[in-house]
GROMACS .gro file of C-alpha atoms in nm:
model
   83
    1ARG     CA    1   7.034   8.418  -5.247
    2ASN     CA    2   7.345   8.284  -5.415
    3ASN     CA    3   7.428   8.037  -5.140
    4GLY     CA    4   7.510   7.725  -5.340
    5PHE     CA    5   7.173   7.554  -5.299
    6LYS     CA    6   7.129   7.248  -5.516
    7ASP     CA    7   6.834   7.011  -5.553
    8GLN     CA    8   6.901   6.835  -5.222
    9ALA     CA    9   6.890   7.163  -5.029
   10ALA     CA   10   6.575   7.269  -5.214
   11VAL     CA   11   6.404   6.941  -5.123
   12ALA     CA   12   6.494   6.996  -4.755
   13LEU     CA   13   6.371   7.355  -4.773
   14ALA     CA   14   6.047   7.236  -4.932
   15ALA     CA   15   5.989   6.999  -4.639
   16GLY     CA   16   6.022   7.295  -4.405
   17ILE     CA   17   5.790   7.511  -4.614
   18LYS     CA   18   5.520   7.245  -4.585
   19ARG     CA   19   5.534   7.265  -4.204
   20ASN     CA   20   5.587   7.639  -4.156
   21ASP     CA   21   5.280   7.859  -4.142
   22MET     CA   22   5.466   8.181  -4.058
   23ILE     CA   23   5.713   8.226  -4.343
   24GLU     CA   24   5.612   8.486  -4.600
   25ALA     CA   25   5.911   8.532  -4.830
   26ILE     CA   26   6.199   8.319  -4.959
   27ASP     CA   27   6.475   8.430  -5.193
   28ILE     CA   28   6.670   8.134  -5.330
   29SER     CA   29   6.771   8.304  -5.651
   30GLU     CA   30   7.110   8.258  -5.816
   31ASN     CA   31   7.161   7.898  -5.706
   32LEU     CA   32   7.196   7.557  -5.869
   33ILE     CA   33   6.842   7.429  -5.816
   34GLY     CA   34   6.723   7.203  -6.096
   35PRO     CA   35   6.403   7.020  -6.185
   36VAL     CA   36   6.401   6.790  -5.879
   37GLY     CA   37   6.429   7.078  -5.633
   38ALA     CA   38   6.178   7.286  -5.825
   39ALA     CA   39   5.925   7.002  -5.820
   40ALA     CA   40   5.961   6.970  -5.442
   41LEU     CA   41   5.919   7.345  -5.400
   42ALA     CA   42   5.612   7.350  -5.625
   43GLU     CA   43   5.447   7.081  -5.415
   44ALA     CA   44   5.536   7.261  -5.093
   45VAL     CA   45   5.398   7.599  -5.195
   46CYS     CA   46   5.070   7.438  -5.292
   47LEU     CA   47   5.036   7.323  -4.930
   48ASN     CA   48   5.158   7.642  -4.761
   49ASN     CA   49   4.911   7.921  -4.685
   50SER     CA   50   5.150   8.184  -4.551
   51LEU     CA   51   5.415   8.210  -4.824
   52ARG     CA   52   5.355   8.515  -5.044
   53PHE     CA   53   5.684   8.553  -5.233
   54LEU     CA   54   5.930   8.301  -5.377
   55ASP     CA   55   6.223   8.416  -5.590
   56ILE     CA   56   6.372   8.117  -5.769
   57SER     CA   57   6.523   8.312  -6.058
   58GLU     CA   58   6.867   8.236  -6.199
   59ASN     CA   59   6.855   7.864  -6.124
   60ARG     CA   60   6.877   7.562  -6.352
   61LEU     CA   61   6.509   7.524  -6.429
   62ASN     CA   62   6.392   7.354  -6.746
   63SER     CA   63   6.051   7.404  -6.903
   64GLU     CA   64   5.900   7.117  -6.704
   65ALA     CA   65   6.017   7.274  -6.377
   66ARG     CA   66   5.877   7.611  -6.479
   67ASP     CA   67   5.544   7.449  -6.570
   68GLY     CA   68   5.530   7.287  -6.226
   69LEU     CA   69   5.587   7.622  -6.059
   70LYS     CA   70   5.322   7.782  -6.278
   71GLY     CA   71   5.082   7.513  -6.160
   72ALA     CA   72   5.168   7.599  -5.800
   73LEU     CA   73   5.083   7.961  -5.875
   74LEU     CA   74   4.742   7.857  -6.002
   75ARG     CA   75   4.672   7.666  -5.682
   76ASN     CA   76   4.812   7.923  -5.439
   77THR     CA   77   4.677   8.252  -5.568
   78LYS     CA   78   4.834   8.456  -5.285
   79LEU     CA   79   5.181   8.353  -5.393
   80GLN     CA   80   5.407   8.541  -5.631
   81ILE     CA   81   5.688   8.339  -5.788
   82ILE     CA   82   5.973   8.496  -5.980
   83PHE     CA   83   6.156   8.258  -6.210
   0.00000   0.00000   0.00000
């Protein structure tokens, strides 16, 4: 939370989310993540079966990024995303 994450950091985090089957919650709110980072995160959470909570509020998400995250929610029904 509020750690200066930008798209590049979100893309790296997304790569880790894809490989991690133990993580259950991530709070990356209040950062500078934009559409590129959000797209990477949306793809990652679709592939992750352990993540239950993702707070990505207070970032630089446009409507396209929000739509991508909504799509991830539809695919991963155990996940709650706050944005």
